[in-house]
Coordinates of C-alpha atoms in Angstrom, one line a residue:
I1 CA -6.2 10.6 -6.1
T2 CA -9.8 9.4 -6.3
R3 CA -9.1 7.5 -9.5
E4 CA -6.0 5.9 -8.1
L5 CA -7.9 4.8 -5.0
E6 CA -10.6 3.3 -7.1
E7 CA -8.1 1.4 -9.2
M8 CA -6.4 0.1 -6.1
H9 CA -9.8 -1.1 -4.8
H10 CA -10.4 -3.0 -8.0
M11 CA -6.9 -4.5 -8.0
E12 CA -7.2 -5.6 -4.4
S13 CA -10.6 -7.2 -5.0
D14 CA -9.2 -9.0 -8.0
C15 CA -6.3 -10.3 -5.9
Y16 CA -8.7 -11.6 -3.3
V17 CA -10.8 -13.4 -5.9
Q18 CA -7.7 -15.0 -7.3
W19 CA -6.5 -16.0 -3.8
M20 CA -9.9 -17.6 -3.0
A21 CA -9.8 -19.5 -6.3
T22 CA -6.2 -20.7 -6.1
K23 CA -5.1 -20.3 -2.4
D24 CA -1.8 -19.2 -4.0
P25 CA -0.1 -17.0 -1.4
V26 CA 1.3 -14.8 -4.2
W27 CA -2.2 -13.2 -4.5
M28 CA -2.3 -12.3 -0.8
D29 CA 1.2 -10.8 -1.1
K30 CA 0.1 -8.7 -4.0
R31 CA -3.0 -7.6 -2.0
M32 CA -0.8 -6.6 1.0
K33 CA 1.4 -4.5 -1.3
I34 CA -1.6 -2.7 -2.6
K35 CA -2.8 -2.0 0.9
E36 CA 0.6 -0.7 1.9
R37 CA 0.6 1.6 -1.1
R38 CA -2.8 2.9 -0.3
A39 CA -1.8 3.6 3.3
K40 CA 1.2 5.6 2.0
L41 CA -0.9 7.5 -0.5
L42 CA -3.4 8.4 2.2
G43 CA -0.7 9.3 4.7
L44 CA -1.8 6.7 7.2
D45 CA 1.8 5.5 8.0
K46 CA 4.0 7.2 10.7
P47 CA 6.9 9.3 9.4
V48 CA 9.9 7.2 8.6
Q49 CA 13.3 8.2 9.9
I50 CA 16.2 7.4 7.5
N51 CA 19.7 7.5 9.0
Q52 CA 22.4 8.3 6.5
T53 CA 26.1 7.8 7.0
G54 CA 27.8 10.5 9.0
D55 CA 26.0 13.0 11.2
T56 CA 23.1 13.7 8.9
T57 CA 19.6 12.5 9.8
V58 CA 16.8 12.8 7.3
N59 CA 13.1 12.6 8.4
V60 CA 10.7 11.7 5.7
I61 CA 7.2 13.0 6.4
V62 CA 4.3 11.7 4.4
P63 CA 1.6 14.4 4.6
S64 CA -2.0 13.4 5.1
D65 CA -5.1 14.9 3.5
D66 CA -6.3 16.0 7.0
G67 CA -4.0 19.0 7.3

């Protein structure tokens, strides 16, 4: 997980540098996707409830490293 976080950090930094150079919003979009992925990886997001057809409800719990 440490290597993945380090790679994400470098990718996010590269996106920021590209955005500053070009002001192309695609780079900020890419940066936000990296940040969203990092939050999921670290378990920072709330659990997501997914409702299926019928009477079945599935709760997706993203565990955190805290416990």
